[in-house]
Tab-separated table of C-alpha atoms in Angstrom:
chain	number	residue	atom	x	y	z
A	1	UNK	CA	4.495	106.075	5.956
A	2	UNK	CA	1.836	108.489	6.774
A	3	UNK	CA	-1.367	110.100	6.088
A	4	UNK	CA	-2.440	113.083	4.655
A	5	UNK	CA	-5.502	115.143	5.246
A	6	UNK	CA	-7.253	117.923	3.163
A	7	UNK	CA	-10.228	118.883	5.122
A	8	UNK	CA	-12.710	120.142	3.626
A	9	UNK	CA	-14.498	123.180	4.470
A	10	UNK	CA	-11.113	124.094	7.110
A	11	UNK	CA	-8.649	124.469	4.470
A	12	UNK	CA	-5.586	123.195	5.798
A	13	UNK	CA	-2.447	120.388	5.114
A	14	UNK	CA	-0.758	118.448	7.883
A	15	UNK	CA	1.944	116.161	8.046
A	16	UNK	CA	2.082	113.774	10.664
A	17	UNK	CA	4.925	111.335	11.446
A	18	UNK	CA	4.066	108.149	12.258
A	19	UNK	CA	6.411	105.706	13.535
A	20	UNK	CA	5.562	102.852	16.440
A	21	UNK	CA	6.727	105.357	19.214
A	22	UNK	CA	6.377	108.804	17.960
A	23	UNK	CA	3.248	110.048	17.091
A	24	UNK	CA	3.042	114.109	16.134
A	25	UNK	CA	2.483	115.876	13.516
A	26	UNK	CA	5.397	117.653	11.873
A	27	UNK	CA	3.956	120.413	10.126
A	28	UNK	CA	0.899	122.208	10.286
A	29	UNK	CA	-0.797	124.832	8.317
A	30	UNK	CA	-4.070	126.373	8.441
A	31	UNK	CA	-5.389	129.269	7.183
A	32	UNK	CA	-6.237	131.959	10.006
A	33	UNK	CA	-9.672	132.225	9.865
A	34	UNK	CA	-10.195	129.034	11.392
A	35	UNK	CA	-10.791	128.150	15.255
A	36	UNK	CA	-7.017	126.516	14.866
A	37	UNK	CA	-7.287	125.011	18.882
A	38	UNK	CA	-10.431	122.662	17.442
A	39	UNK	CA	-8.113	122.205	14.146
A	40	UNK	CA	-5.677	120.641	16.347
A	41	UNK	CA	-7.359	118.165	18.629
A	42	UNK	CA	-9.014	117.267	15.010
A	43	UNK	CA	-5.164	116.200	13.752
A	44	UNK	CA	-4.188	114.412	17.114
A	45	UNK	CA	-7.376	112.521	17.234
A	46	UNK	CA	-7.181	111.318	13.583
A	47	UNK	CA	-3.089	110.267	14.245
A	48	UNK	CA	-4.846	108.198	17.139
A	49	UNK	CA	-7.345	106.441	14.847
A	50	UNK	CA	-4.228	105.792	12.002
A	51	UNK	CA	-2.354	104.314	14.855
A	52	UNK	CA	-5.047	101.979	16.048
A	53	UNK	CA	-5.889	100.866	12.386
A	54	UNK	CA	-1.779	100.080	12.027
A	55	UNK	CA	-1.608	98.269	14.996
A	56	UNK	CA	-4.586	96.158	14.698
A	57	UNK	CA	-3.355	95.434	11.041
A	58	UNK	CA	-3.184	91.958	10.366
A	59	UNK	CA	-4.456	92.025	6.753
A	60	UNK	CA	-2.389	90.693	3.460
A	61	UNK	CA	-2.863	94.324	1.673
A	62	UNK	CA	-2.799	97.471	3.530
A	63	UNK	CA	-0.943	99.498	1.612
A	64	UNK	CA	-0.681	103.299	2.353
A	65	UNK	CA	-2.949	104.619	-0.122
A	66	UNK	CA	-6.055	102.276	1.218
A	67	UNK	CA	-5.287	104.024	4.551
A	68	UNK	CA	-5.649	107.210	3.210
A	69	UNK	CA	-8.848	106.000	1.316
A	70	UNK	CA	-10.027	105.427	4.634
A	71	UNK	CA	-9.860	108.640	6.074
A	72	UNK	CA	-11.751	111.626	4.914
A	73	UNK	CA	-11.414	112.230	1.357
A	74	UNK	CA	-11.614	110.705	-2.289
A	75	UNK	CA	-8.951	109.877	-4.819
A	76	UNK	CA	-8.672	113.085	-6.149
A	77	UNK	CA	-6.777	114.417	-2.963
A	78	UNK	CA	-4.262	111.223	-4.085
A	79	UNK	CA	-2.485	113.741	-6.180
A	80	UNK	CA	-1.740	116.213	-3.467
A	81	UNK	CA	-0.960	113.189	-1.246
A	82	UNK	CA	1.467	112.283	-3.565
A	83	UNK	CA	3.053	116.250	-4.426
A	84	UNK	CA	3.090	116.311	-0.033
A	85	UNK	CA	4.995	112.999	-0.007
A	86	UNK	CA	8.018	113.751	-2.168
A	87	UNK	CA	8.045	117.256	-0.931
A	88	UNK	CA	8.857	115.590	2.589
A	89	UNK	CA	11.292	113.330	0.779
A	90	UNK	CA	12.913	115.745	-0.564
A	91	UNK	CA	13.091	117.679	3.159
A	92	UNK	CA	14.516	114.262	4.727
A	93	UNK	CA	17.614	114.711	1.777
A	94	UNK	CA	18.496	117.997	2.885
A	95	UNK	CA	21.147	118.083	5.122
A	96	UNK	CA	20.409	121.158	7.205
A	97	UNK	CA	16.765	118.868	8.478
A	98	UNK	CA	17.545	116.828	11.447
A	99	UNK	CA	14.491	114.006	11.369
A	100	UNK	CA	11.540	114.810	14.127
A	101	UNK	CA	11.963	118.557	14.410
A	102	UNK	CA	9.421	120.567	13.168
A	103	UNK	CA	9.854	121.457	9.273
A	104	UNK	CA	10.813	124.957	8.334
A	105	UNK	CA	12.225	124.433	5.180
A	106	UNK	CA	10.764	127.451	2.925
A	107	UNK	CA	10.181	124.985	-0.203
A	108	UNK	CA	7.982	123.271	1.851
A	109	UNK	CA	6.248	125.917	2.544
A	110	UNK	CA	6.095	127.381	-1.045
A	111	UNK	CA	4.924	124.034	-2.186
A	112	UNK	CA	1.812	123.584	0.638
A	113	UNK	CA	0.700	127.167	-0.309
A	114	UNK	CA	-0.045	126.404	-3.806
A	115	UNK	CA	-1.723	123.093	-3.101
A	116	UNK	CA	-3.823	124.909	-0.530
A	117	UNK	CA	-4.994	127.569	-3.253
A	118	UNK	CA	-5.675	124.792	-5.793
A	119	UNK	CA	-8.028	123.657	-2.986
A	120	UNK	CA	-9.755	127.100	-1.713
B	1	UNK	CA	22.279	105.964	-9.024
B	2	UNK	CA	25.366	107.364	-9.683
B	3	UNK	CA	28.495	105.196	-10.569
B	4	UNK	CA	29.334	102.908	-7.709
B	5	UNK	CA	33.248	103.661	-7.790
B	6	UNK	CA	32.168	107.016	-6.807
B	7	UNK	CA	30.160	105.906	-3.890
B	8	UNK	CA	33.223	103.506	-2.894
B	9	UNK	CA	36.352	105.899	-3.283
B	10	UNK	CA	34.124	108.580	-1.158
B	11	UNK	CA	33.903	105.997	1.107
B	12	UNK	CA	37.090	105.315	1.512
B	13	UNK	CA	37.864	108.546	2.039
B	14	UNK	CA	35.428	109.305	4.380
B	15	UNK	CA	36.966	106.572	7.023
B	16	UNK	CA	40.371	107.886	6.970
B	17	UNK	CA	38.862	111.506	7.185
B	18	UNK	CA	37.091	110.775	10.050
B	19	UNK	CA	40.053	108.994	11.474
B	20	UNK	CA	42.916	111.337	10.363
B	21	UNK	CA	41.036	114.396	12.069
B	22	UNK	CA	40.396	112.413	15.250
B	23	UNK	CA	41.567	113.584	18.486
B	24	UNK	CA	43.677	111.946	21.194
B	25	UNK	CA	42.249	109.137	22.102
B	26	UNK	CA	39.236	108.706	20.329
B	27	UNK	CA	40.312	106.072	17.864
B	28	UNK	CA	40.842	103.660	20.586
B	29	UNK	CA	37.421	104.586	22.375
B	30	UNK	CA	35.704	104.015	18.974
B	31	UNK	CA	34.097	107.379	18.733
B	32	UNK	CA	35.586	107.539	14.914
B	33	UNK	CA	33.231	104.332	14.435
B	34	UNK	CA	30.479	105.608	16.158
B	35	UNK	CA	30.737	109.229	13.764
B	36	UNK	CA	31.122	106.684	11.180
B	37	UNK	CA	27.820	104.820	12.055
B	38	UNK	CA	26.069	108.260	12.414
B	39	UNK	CA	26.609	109.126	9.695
B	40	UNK	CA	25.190	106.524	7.706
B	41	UNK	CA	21.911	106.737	10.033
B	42	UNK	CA	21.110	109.548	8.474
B	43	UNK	CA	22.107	108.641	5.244
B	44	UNK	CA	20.160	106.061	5.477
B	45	UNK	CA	16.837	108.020	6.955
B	46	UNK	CA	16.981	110.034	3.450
B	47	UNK	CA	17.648	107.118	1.453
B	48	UNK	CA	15.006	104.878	2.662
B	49	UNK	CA	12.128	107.707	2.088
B	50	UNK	CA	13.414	108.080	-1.391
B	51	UNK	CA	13.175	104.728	-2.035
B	52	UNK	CA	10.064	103.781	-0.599
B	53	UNK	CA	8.270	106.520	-2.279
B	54	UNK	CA	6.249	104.456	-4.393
B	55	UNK	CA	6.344	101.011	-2.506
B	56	UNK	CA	3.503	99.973	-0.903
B	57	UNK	CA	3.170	99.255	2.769
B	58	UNK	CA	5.256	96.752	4.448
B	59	UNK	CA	3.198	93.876	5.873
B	60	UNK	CA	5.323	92.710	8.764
B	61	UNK	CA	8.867	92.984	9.548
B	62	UNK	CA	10.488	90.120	7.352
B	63	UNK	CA	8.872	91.618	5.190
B	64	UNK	CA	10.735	95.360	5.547
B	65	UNK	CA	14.010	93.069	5.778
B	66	UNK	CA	13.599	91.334	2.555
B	67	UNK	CA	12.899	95.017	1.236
B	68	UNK	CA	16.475	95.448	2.662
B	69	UNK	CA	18.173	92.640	1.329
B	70	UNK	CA	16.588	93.070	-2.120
B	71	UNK	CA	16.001	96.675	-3.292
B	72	UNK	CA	17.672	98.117	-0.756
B	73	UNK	CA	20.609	96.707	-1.031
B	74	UNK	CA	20.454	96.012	-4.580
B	75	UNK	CA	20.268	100.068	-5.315
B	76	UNK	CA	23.190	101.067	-3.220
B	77	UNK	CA	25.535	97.846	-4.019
B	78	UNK	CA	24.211	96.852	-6.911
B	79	UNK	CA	23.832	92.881	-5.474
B	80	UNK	CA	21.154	91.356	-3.134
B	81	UNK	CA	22.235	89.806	0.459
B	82	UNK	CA	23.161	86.605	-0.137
B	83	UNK	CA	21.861	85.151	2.755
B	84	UNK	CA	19.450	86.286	5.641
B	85	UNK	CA	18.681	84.153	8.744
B	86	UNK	CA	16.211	84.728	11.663
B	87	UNK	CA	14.928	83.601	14.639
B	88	UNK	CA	11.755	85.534	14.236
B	89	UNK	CA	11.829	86.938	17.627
B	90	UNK	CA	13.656	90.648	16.013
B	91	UNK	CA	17.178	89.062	15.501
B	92	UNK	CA	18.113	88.843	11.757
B	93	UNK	CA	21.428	88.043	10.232
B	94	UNK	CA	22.588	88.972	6.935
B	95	UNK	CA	25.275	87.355	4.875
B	96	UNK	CA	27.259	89.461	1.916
B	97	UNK	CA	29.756	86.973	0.538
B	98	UNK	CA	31.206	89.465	-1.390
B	99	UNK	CA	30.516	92.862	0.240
B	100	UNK	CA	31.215	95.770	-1.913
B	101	UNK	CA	33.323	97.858	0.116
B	102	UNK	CA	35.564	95.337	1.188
B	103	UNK	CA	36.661	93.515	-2.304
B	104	UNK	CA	39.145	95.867	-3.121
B	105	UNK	CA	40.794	95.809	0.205
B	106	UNK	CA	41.607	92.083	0.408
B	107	UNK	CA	40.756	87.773	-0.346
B	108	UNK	CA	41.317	86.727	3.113
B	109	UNK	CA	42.635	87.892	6.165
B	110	UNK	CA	44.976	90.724	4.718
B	111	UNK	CA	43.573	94.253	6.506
B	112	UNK	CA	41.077	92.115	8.899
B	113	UNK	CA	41.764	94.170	11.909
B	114	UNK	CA	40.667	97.831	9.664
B	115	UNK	CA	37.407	95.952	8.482
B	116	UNK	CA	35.699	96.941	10.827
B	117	UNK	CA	36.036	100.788	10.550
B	118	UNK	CA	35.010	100.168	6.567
B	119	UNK	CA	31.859	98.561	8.000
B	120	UNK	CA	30.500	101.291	10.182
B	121	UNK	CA	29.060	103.208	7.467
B	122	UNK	CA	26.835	100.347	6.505
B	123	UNK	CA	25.630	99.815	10.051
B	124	UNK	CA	24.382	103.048	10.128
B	125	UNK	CA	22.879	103.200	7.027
B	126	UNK	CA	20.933	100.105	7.593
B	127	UNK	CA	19.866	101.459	11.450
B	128	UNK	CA	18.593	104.802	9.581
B	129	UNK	CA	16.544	103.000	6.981
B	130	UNK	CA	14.884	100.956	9.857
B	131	UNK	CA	14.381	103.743	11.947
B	132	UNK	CA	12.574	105.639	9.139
B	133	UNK	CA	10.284	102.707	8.738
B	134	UNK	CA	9.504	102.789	12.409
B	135	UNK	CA	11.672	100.120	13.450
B	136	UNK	CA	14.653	101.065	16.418
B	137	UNK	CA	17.397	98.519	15.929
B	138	UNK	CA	20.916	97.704	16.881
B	139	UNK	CA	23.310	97.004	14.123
B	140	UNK	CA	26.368	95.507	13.837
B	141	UNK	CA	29.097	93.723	11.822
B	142	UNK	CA	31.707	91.067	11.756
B	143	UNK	CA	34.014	89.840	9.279
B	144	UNK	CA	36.107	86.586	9.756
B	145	UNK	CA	37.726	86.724	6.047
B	146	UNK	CA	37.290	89.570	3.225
B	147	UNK	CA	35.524	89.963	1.471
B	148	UNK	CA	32.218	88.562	3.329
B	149	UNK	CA	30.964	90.116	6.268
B	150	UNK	CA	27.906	89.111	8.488
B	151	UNK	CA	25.411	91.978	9.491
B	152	UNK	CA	23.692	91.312	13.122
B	153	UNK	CA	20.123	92.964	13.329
B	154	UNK	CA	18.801	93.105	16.748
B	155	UNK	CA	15.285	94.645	16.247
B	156	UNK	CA	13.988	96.650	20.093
């Protein structure tokens, strides 16, 4: 399970891994313009606050998508969440991925180009 | 889901692949079981994702292994776990009185000492699943008479 992020105004998609160990992001894309150094400590500290809100969970419902709710932006992104999510299932299913490396698949990157022009 | 003879005879065909290409040595070392097991950890890595796509999030642990004993195991061998202990300090056991990939091998105690290579597989898938949902485990199997066979969770 893991969180998305669409900012806003830095038009960009991430995928971070989360598991109880590893904690780094798997795939990021920005476009150029961008400072992408700030971009970065912006992913790593946001994986830092999703870890401490999974490890202080105690709660009956956290499910993922009230995580995401809780992070920058509204239910329309849940869409794109969604289209990012079974794009990395379907990256996990191909044989030539070994889990934790960094994703290069070309789909991939196909797919997280036309979500980022929807956005910008 | 495909058809779940399909899923079996590959199976089966996988273990004495793995064994009839083995080199000298290496069946009594049990690397064959551990390419066996590997296999099925990353089997079960893919699996798991697809499956969970549209689950929610899992509360606690017992509650990722009753994910495992229902659905999961209900989608690749089409029956629940009949039986799952714990001690709630990360050790589970499941029970599969009737486990899928052993019924057509024997009723008793016919083929006991090749169970184990037919269980491998299963290990692994089960340790990829639970690695994928952020849990590192050890896995592993024993069978005292076909077709049950008792799975051993040790959660890290």
């Amino acid at each position: 399970m893991w969180p998305v992020q669409a900012l806003g105004g830095l038009p960009s998609e991430i995928t971070p891994q989360l598991s109880t160990c590893l904690n780094y992001p798997l795939y990021i894309r920005s476009t150029p313009m961008e400072s992408e150094l700030k971009f970065h400590y912006m992913v790593h500290t946001s994986l830092d606050v999703v870890d401490e809100k999974i490890s202080t969970m105690g709660k009956a419902l956290v499910d993922q998508r009230e995580l995401y709710l809780g992070l920058l932006y509204p239910t329309e992104d849940y869409k794109m969440f969604r289209k990012l999510h079974n794009s990395y299932t379907d990256v996990m299913c191909n044989p030539f991925y070994n889990p934790g490396d960094r994703i290069q698949s070309r789909a991939f990157d196909n797919m997280v180009t036309s979500m980022m022009i929807q956005v910008c | 889901m495909a058809d779940e003879a399909l899923f079996l005879l590959l199976h089966n065909e996988m273990v004495s692949g793995v064994y009839k290409s083995a080199e000298q040595g290496e069946v009594e070392n049990g690397r064959c079981i551990t390419k066996l097991e590997n296999m099925g950890f990353r089997v079960g890595q893919g699996l798991i994702e697809r499956f969970t796509k549209d689950t929610a999030r899992f509360k606690d642990e017992l509650d990722i292994m009753k994910f495992i004993c229902k659905d999961f195991w209900t989608t690749v061998f089409k029956k629940q776990i009949d039986n799952l202990r714990t001690n709630h300090q990360g050790i589970y056991v499941l029970q599969d009185n009737k486990f899928r990939l052993l019924t057509q091998m024997s009723a008793g105690k016919q083929y006991l000492e090749h169970a184990s290579k037919y269980l491998a597989f299963t290990c692994g898938l089960i340790r990829g699943g639970l690695s994928n949902l952020g849990i590192k485990s050890i896995v592993t199997a024993e069978v005292s008479s076909m077709p049950a066979c008792k799975l051993n969770l040790h959660f890290l």
